[in-house]
Amino acid sequence: TRLVLDAVDRLVAGIEESGPLTVVAAPDSTLVALATDETCDVFTITDAMTRAGWYVQPQLSFRAGRPTIHLSLSAATAPLVEEFLSALKAAVDAAVAAGPIEVTPDIAAFVRALDPDDLSDEDFDGLLAAVGMAGGGGVGLPESRAQISALLDLATPALREALLVAFLDRLTRPVRAVR
């Protein structure tokens, strides 16, 4: 336990030196939540960390809270804090260089106008096309999920749930092969 908690302290100290990142609250245990300033976004950083081989989880905004990055340390990851911080610095630098991800105003208006209780296949198809997830072979995940996460961040929790149900429905829908 001491090994992991010491690693959490080293991680927090390293993050506090990073500039655009802040620790949301001093961790009591092994879960650490991070937020960004206005120069970048958590979704782009999360994508970069995934490409670098690290698993960090984006957390969508809720009520007045901003989107954050959640990560947990364990006995297996504790010895790798410095390596993680190096990858995180590279991800943050790339995210700052790219700037915060933006959802075009027309797509943002479309999302905000959707009624979660009346989400149609046509509405969902429009969203899939907007984020590059529509195609003849069905639904799939793009390599980068930052745009999708930014889009979901605009949605109400009820709409997020409806979109998840629609997405899972599409993943499990049988599709007849073209002959």
PDB file of C-alpha atoms in Angstrom:
ATOM      1  CA  THR A   1       0.000   0.000   0.000  1.00  0.00           C
ATOM      2  CA  ARG A   2       2.801   2.429   0.874  1.00  0.00           C
ATOM      3  CA  LEU A   3       4.445   1.820  -2.530  1.00  0.00           C
ATOM      4  CA  VAL A   4       1.247   2.796  -4.368  1.00  0.00           C
ATOM      5  CA  LEU A   5       0.453   5.812  -2.188  1.00  0.00           C
ATOM      6  CA  ASP A   6       4.010   7.109  -2.601  1.00  0.00           C
ATOM      7  CA  ALA A   7       3.560   6.704  -6.366  1.00  0.00           C
ATOM      8  CA  VAL A   8       0.318   8.706  -6.184  1.00  0.00           C
ATOM      9  CA  ASP A   9       2.221  11.488  -4.405  1.00  0.00           C
ATOM     10  CA  ARG A  10       4.954  11.458  -7.090  1.00  0.00           C
ATOM     11  CA  LEU A  11       2.310  11.499  -9.817  1.00  0.00           C
ATOM     12  CA  VAL A  12       0.470  14.455  -8.262  1.00  0.00           C
ATOM     13  CA  ALA A  13       3.735  16.365  -7.807  1.00  0.00           C
ATOM     14  CA  GLY A  14       4.644  15.757 -11.455  1.00  0.00           C
ATOM     15  CA  ILE A  15       1.233  16.865 -12.677  1.00  0.00           C
ATOM     16  CA  GLU A  16       1.338  20.031 -10.603  1.00  0.00           C
ATOM     17  CA  GLU A  17       4.473  21.020 -12.548  1.00  0.00           C
ATOM     18  CA  SER A  18       2.820  20.479 -15.934  1.00  0.00           C
ATOM     19  CA  GLY A  19       1.081  23.827 -16.507  1.00  0.00           C
ATOM     20  CA  PRO A  20      -2.129  23.016 -18.394  1.00  0.00           C
ATOM     21  CA  LEU A  21      -3.113  20.132 -16.083  1.00  0.00           C
ATOM     22  CA  THR A  22      -4.432  20.379 -12.552  1.00  0.00           C
ATOM     23  CA  VAL A  23      -5.388  17.727 -10.037  1.00  0.00           C
ATOM     24  CA  VAL A  24      -9.113  18.185  -9.374  1.00  0.00           C
ATOM     25  CA  ALA A  25      -8.897  17.143  -5.699  1.00  0.00           C
ATOM     26  CA  ALA A  26      -6.101  15.800  -3.550  1.00  0.00           C
ATOM     27  CA  PRO A  27      -6.456  12.014  -3.866  1.00  0.00           C
ATOM     28  CA  ASP A  28      -7.313  10.061  -0.717  1.00  0.00           C
ATOM     29  CA  SER A  29      -6.419   6.792  -2.394  1.00  0.00           C
ATOM     30  CA  THR A  30      -5.240   5.632  -5.826  1.00  0.00           C
ATOM     31  CA  LEU A  31      -7.780   7.418  -8.059  1.00  0.00           C
ATOM     32  CA  VAL A  32      -6.546  10.689  -9.547  1.00  0.00           C
ATOM     33  CA  ALA A  33      -8.745  13.118 -11.490  1.00  0.00           C
ATOM     34  CA  LEU A  34      -7.187  15.741 -13.790  1.00  0.00           C
ATOM     35  CA  ALA A  35      -8.604  18.800 -15.518  1.00  0.00           C
ATOM     36  CA  THR A  36      -7.110  21.034 -18.199  1.00  0.00           C
ATOM     37  CA  ASP A  37      -6.960  24.766 -18.645  1.00  0.00           C
ATOM     38  CA  GLU A  38      -8.352  26.461 -21.759  1.00  0.00           C
ATOM     39  CA  THR A  39      -5.272  25.675 -23.906  1.00  0.00           C
ATOM     40  CA  CYS A  40      -6.198  22.019 -24.491  1.00  0.00           C
ATOM     41  CA  ASP A  41      -8.806  19.374 -23.719  1.00  0.00           C
ATOM     42  CA  VAL A  42      -8.950  16.089 -21.843  1.00  0.00           C
ATOM     43  CA  PHE A  43     -10.269  14.161 -24.846  1.00  0.00           C
ATOM     44  CA  THR A  44      -7.247  14.875 -27.051  1.00  0.00           C
ATOM     45  CA  ILE A  45      -4.903  14.007 -24.182  1.00  0.00           C
ATOM     46  CA  THR A  46      -6.771  10.745 -23.550  1.00  0.00           C
ATOM     47  CA  ASP A  47      -6.432   9.754 -27.225  1.00  0.00           C
ATOM     48  CA  ALA A  48      -2.698  10.529 -27.183  1.00  0.00           C
ATOM     49  CA  MET A  49      -2.182   8.502 -23.998  1.00  0.00           C
ATOM     50  CA  THR A  50      -4.041   5.548 -25.539  1.00  0.00           C
ATOM     51  CA  ARG A  51      -1.798   5.706 -28.619  1.00  0.00           C
ATOM     52  CA  ALA A  52       1.216   5.773 -26.269  1.00  0.00           C
ATOM     53  CA  GLY A  53      -0.004   2.571 -24.590  1.00  0.00           C
ATOM     54  CA  TRP A  54      -1.463   4.045 -21.382  1.00  0.00           C
ATOM     55  CA  TYR A  55      -5.062   3.681 -20.242  1.00  0.00           C
ATOM     56  CA  VAL A  56      -6.636   6.823 -18.854  1.00  0.00           C
ATOM     57  CA  GLN A  57     -10.366   7.415 -18.896  1.00  0.00           C
ATOM     58  CA  PRO A  58     -12.104  10.584 -20.023  1.00  0.00           C
ATOM     59  CA  GLN A  59     -14.983  11.595 -17.795  1.00  0.00           C
ATOM     60  CA  LEU A  60     -17.647  13.749 -19.441  1.00  0.00           C
ATOM     61  CA  SER A  61     -18.766  16.945 -17.763  1.00  0.00           C
ATOM     62  CA  PHE A  62     -21.715  16.798 -15.403  1.00  0.00           C
ATOM     63  CA  ARG A  63     -23.726  19.750 -14.143  1.00  0.00           C
ATOM     64  CA  ALA A  64     -21.204  22.504 -13.430  1.00  0.00           C
ATOM     65  CA  GLY A  65     -18.206  20.142 -13.463  1.00  0.00           C
ATOM     66  CA  ARG A  66     -15.768  20.156 -16.368  1.00  0.00           C
ATOM     67  CA  PRO A  67     -14.660  17.054 -18.241  1.00  0.00           C
ATOM     68  CA  THR A  68     -11.748  15.314 -16.533  1.00  0.00           C
ATOM     69  CA  ILE A  69      -9.270  12.499 -16.949  1.00  0.00           C
ATOM     70  CA  HIS A  70      -9.480   9.666 -14.408  1.00  0.00           C
ATOM     71  CA  LEU A  71      -6.675   7.231 -13.720  1.00  0.00           C
ATOM     72  CA  SER A  72      -5.814   4.757 -11.007  1.00  0.00           C
ATOM     73  CA  LEU A  73      -2.477   3.496  -9.791  1.00  0.00           C
ATOM     74  CA  SER A  74      -1.748  -0.005  -8.564  1.00  0.00           C
ATOM     75  CA  ALA A  75       1.260  -1.992  -7.374  1.00  0.00           C
ATOM     76  CA  ALA A  76       1.867  -2.914 -11.024  1.00  0.00           C
ATOM     77  CA  THR A  77       1.876   0.699 -12.271  1.00  0.00           C
ATOM     78  CA  ALA A  78       3.509   2.404  -9.276  1.00  0.00           C
ATOM     79  CA  PRO A  79       7.099   1.808 -10.486  1.00  0.00           C
ATOM     80  CA  LEU A  80       6.205   3.396 -13.859  1.00  0.00           C
ATOM     81  CA  VAL A  81       5.153   6.873 -12.646  1.00  0.00           C
ATOM     82  CA  GLU A  82       8.097   8.685 -14.245  1.00  0.00           C
ATOM     83  CA  GLU A  83       7.508   6.879 -17.560  1.00  0.00           C
ATOM     84  CA  PHE A  84       3.812   7.742 -17.334  1.00  0.00           C
ATOM     85  CA  LEU A  85       4.578  11.407 -16.585  1.00  0.00           C
ATOM     86  CA  SER A  86       6.873  11.550 -19.609  1.00  0.00           C
ATOM     87  CA  ALA A  87       4.108  10.180 -21.862  1.00  0.00           C
ATOM     88  CA  LEU A  88       1.597  12.536 -20.249  1.00  0.00           C
ATOM     89  CA  LYS A  89       3.844  15.548 -20.877  1.00  0.00           C
ATOM     90  CA  ALA A  90       4.160  14.577 -24.557  1.00  0.00           C
ATOM     91  CA  ALA A  91       0.372  14.120 -24.788  1.00  0.00           C
ATOM     92  CA  VAL A  92      -0.294  17.487 -23.151  1.00  0.00           C
ATOM     93  CA  ASP A  93       2.269  19.236 -25.389  1.00  0.00           C
ATOM     94  CA  ALA A  94       0.590  17.740 -28.475  1.00  0.00           C
ATOM     95  CA  ALA A  95      -2.869  18.699 -27.192  1.00  0.00           C
ATOM     96  CA  VAL A  96      -1.772  22.282 -26.545  1.00  0.00           C
ATOM     97  CA  ALA A  97      -0.231  22.473 -30.035  1.00  0.00           C
ATOM     98  CA  ALA A  98      -3.502  21.188 -31.547  1.00  0.00           C
ATOM     99  CA  GLY A  99      -5.677  23.441 -29.400  1.00  0.00           C
ATOM    100  CA  PRO A 100      -8.957  22.478 -27.775  1.00  0.00           C
ATOM    101  CA  ILE A 101     -11.142  20.221 -29.873  1.00  0.00           C
ATOM    102  CA  GLU A 102     -14.101  22.020 -31.357  1.00  0.00           C
ATOM    103  CA  VAL A 103     -17.487  20.797 -32.437  1.00  0.00           C
ATOM    104  CA  THR A 104     -18.830  22.897 -35.296  1.00  0.00           C
ATOM    105  CA  PRO A 105     -21.726  25.156 -34.284  1.00  0.00           C
ATOM    106  CA  ASP A 106     -24.218  23.422 -36.613  1.00  0.00           C
ATOM    107  CA  ILE A 107     -23.412  19.978 -35.186  1.00  0.00           C
ATOM    108  CA  ALA A 108     -23.507  21.360 -31.629  1.00  0.00           C
ATOM    109  CA  ALA A 109     -26.958  22.849 -32.323  1.00  0.00           C
ATOM    110  CA  PHE A 110     -28.112  19.530 -33.823  1.00  0.00           C
ATOM    111  CA  VAL A 111     -26.988  17.622 -30.710  1.00  0.00           C
ATOM    112  CA  ARG A 112     -28.551  20.106 -28.302  1.00  0.00           C
ATOM    113  CA  ALA A 113     -31.855  19.912 -30.191  1.00  0.00           C
ATOM    114  CA  LEU A 114     -32.121  16.105 -29.973  1.00  0.00           C
ATOM    115  CA  ASP A 115     -34.815  14.687 -27.723  1.00  0.00           C
ATOM    116  CA  PRO A 116     -33.518  11.573 -25.931  1.00  0.00           C
ATOM    117  CA  ASP A 117     -37.056  10.199 -25.693  1.00  0.00           C
ATOM    118  CA  ASP A 118     -37.563  10.506 -29.450  1.00  0.00           C
ATOM    119  CA  LEU A 119     -34.128   9.676 -30.902  1.00  0.00           C
ATOM    120  CA  SER A 120     -34.756   8.333 -34.396  1.00  0.00           C
ATOM    121  CA  ASP A 121     -32.556   6.155 -36.589  1.00  0.00           C
ATOM    122  CA  GLU A 122     -32.183   9.161 -38.892  1.00  0.00           C
ATOM    123  CA  ASP A 123     -30.970  11.355 -36.000  1.00  0.00           C
ATOM    124  CA  PHE A 124     -28.466   8.706 -34.978  1.00  0.00           C
ATOM    125  CA  ASP A 125     -27.315   8.200 -38.581  1.00  0.00           C
ATOM    126  CA  GLY A 126     -26.668  11.951 -38.797  1.00  0.00           C
ATOM    127  CA  LEU A 127     -24.499  11.856 -35.695  1.00  0.00           C
ATOM    128  CA  LEU A 128     -22.597   8.808 -36.948  1.00  0.00           C
ATOM    129  CA  ALA A 129     -21.867  10.578 -40.215  1.00  0.00           C
ATOM    130  CA  ALA A 130     -20.782  13.752 -38.377  1.00  0.00           C
ATOM    131  CA  VAL A 131     -18.083  11.881 -36.459  1.00  0.00           C
ATOM    132  CA  GLY A 132     -17.010   9.551 -39.257  1.00  0.00           C
ATOM    133  CA  MET A 133     -18.528   6.395 -37.839  1.00  0.00           C
ATOM    134  CA  ALA A 134     -21.017   5.612 -40.600  1.00  0.00           C
ATOM    135  CA  GLY A 135     -20.244   3.317 -43.453  1.00  0.00           C
ATOM    136  CA  GLY A 136     -21.407   0.414 -45.529  1.00  0.00           C
ATOM    137  CA  GLY A 137     -19.918  -2.112 -43.107  1.00  0.00           C
ATOM    138  CA  GLY A 138     -21.975  -0.890 -40.153  1.00  0.00           C
ATOM    139  CA  VAL A 139     -20.828   0.994 -37.089  1.00  0.00           C
ATOM    140  CA  GLY A 140     -17.227   1.091 -35.962  1.00  0.00           C
ATOM    141  CA  LEU A 141     -14.979   3.159 -33.768  1.00  0.00           C
ATOM    142  CA  PRO A 142     -12.577   5.589 -35.397  1.00  0.00           C
ATOM    143  CA  GLU A 143      -8.939   5.608 -34.311  1.00  0.00           C
ATOM    144  CA  SER A 144      -9.428   8.923 -32.504  1.00  0.00           C
ATOM    145  CA  ARG A 145     -12.353   9.268 -30.142  1.00  0.00           C
ATOM    146  CA  ALA A 146     -11.720  12.867 -29.053  1.00  0.00           C
ATOM    147  CA  GLN A 147     -14.312  14.274 -31.458  1.00  0.00           C
ATOM    148  CA  ILE A 148     -16.911  11.738 -30.293  1.00  0.00           C
ATOM    149  CA  SER A 149     -16.205  12.523 -26.653  1.00  0.00           C
ATOM    150  CA  ALA A 150     -16.459  16.269 -27.306  1.00  0.00           C
ATOM    151  CA  LEU A 151     -19.772  15.684 -29.058  1.00  0.00           C
ATOM    152  CA  LEU A 152     -21.091  13.537 -26.176  1.00  0.00           C
ATOM    153  CA  ASP A 153     -19.938  16.195 -23.723  1.00  0.00           C
ATOM    154  CA  LEU A 154     -22.488  18.577 -25.268  1.00  0.00           C
ATOM    155  CA  ALA A 155     -25.336  16.123 -24.674  1.00  0.00           C
ATOM    156  CA  THR A 156     -27.448  15.887 -21.558  1.00  0.00           C
ATOM    157  CA  PRO A 157     -26.988  12.743 -19.455  1.00  0.00           C
ATOM    158  CA  ALA A 158     -30.343  11.436 -20.735  1.00  0.00           C
ATOM    159  CA  LEU A 159     -29.256  11.939 -24.345  1.00  0.00           C
ATOM    160  CA  ARG A 160     -25.886  10.274 -23.644  1.00  0.00           C
ATOM    161  CA  GLU A 161     -27.767   7.235 -22.376  1.00  0.00           C
ATOM    162  CA  ALA A 162     -30.064   7.196 -25.430  1.00  0.00           C
ATOM    163  CA  LEU A 163     -27.047   7.464 -27.741  1.00  0.00           C
ATOM    164  CA  LEU A 164     -25.315   4.585 -25.966  1.00  0.00           C
ATOM    165  CA  VAL A 165     -28.405   2.419 -26.346  1.00  0.00           C
ATOM    166  CA  ALA A 166     -28.628   3.336 -30.045  1.00  0.00           C
ATOM    167  CA  PHE A 167     -24.921   2.588 -30.544  1.00  0.00           C
ATOM    168  CA  LEU A 168     -25.177  -0.808 -28.833  1.00  0.00           C
ATOM    169  CA  ASP A 169     -28.279  -1.550 -30.889  1.00  0.00           C
ATOM    170  CA  ARG A 170     -26.311  -0.874 -34.075  1.00  0.00           C
ATOM    171  CA  LEU A 171     -23.390  -3.013 -32.946  1.00  0.00           C
ATOM    172  CA  THR A 172     -25.623  -5.996 -32.313  1.00  0.00           C
ATOM    173  CA  ARG A 173     -28.025  -5.588 -35.236  1.00  0.00           C
ATOM    174  CA  PRO A 174     -27.712  -8.445 -37.712  1.00  0.00           C
ATOM    175  CA  VAL A 175     -26.606  -7.291 -41.149  1.00  0.00           C
ATOM    176  CA  ARG A 176     -27.218  -9.380 -44.218  1.00  0.00           C
ATOM    177  CA  ALA A 177     -24.077  -9.777 -46.308  1.00  0.00           C
ATOM    178  CA  VAL A 178     -24.232  -8.354 -49.814  1.00  0.00           C
ATOM    179  CA  ARG A 179     -24.016 -11.108 -52.428  1.00  0.00           C
TER     180      ARG A 179
END
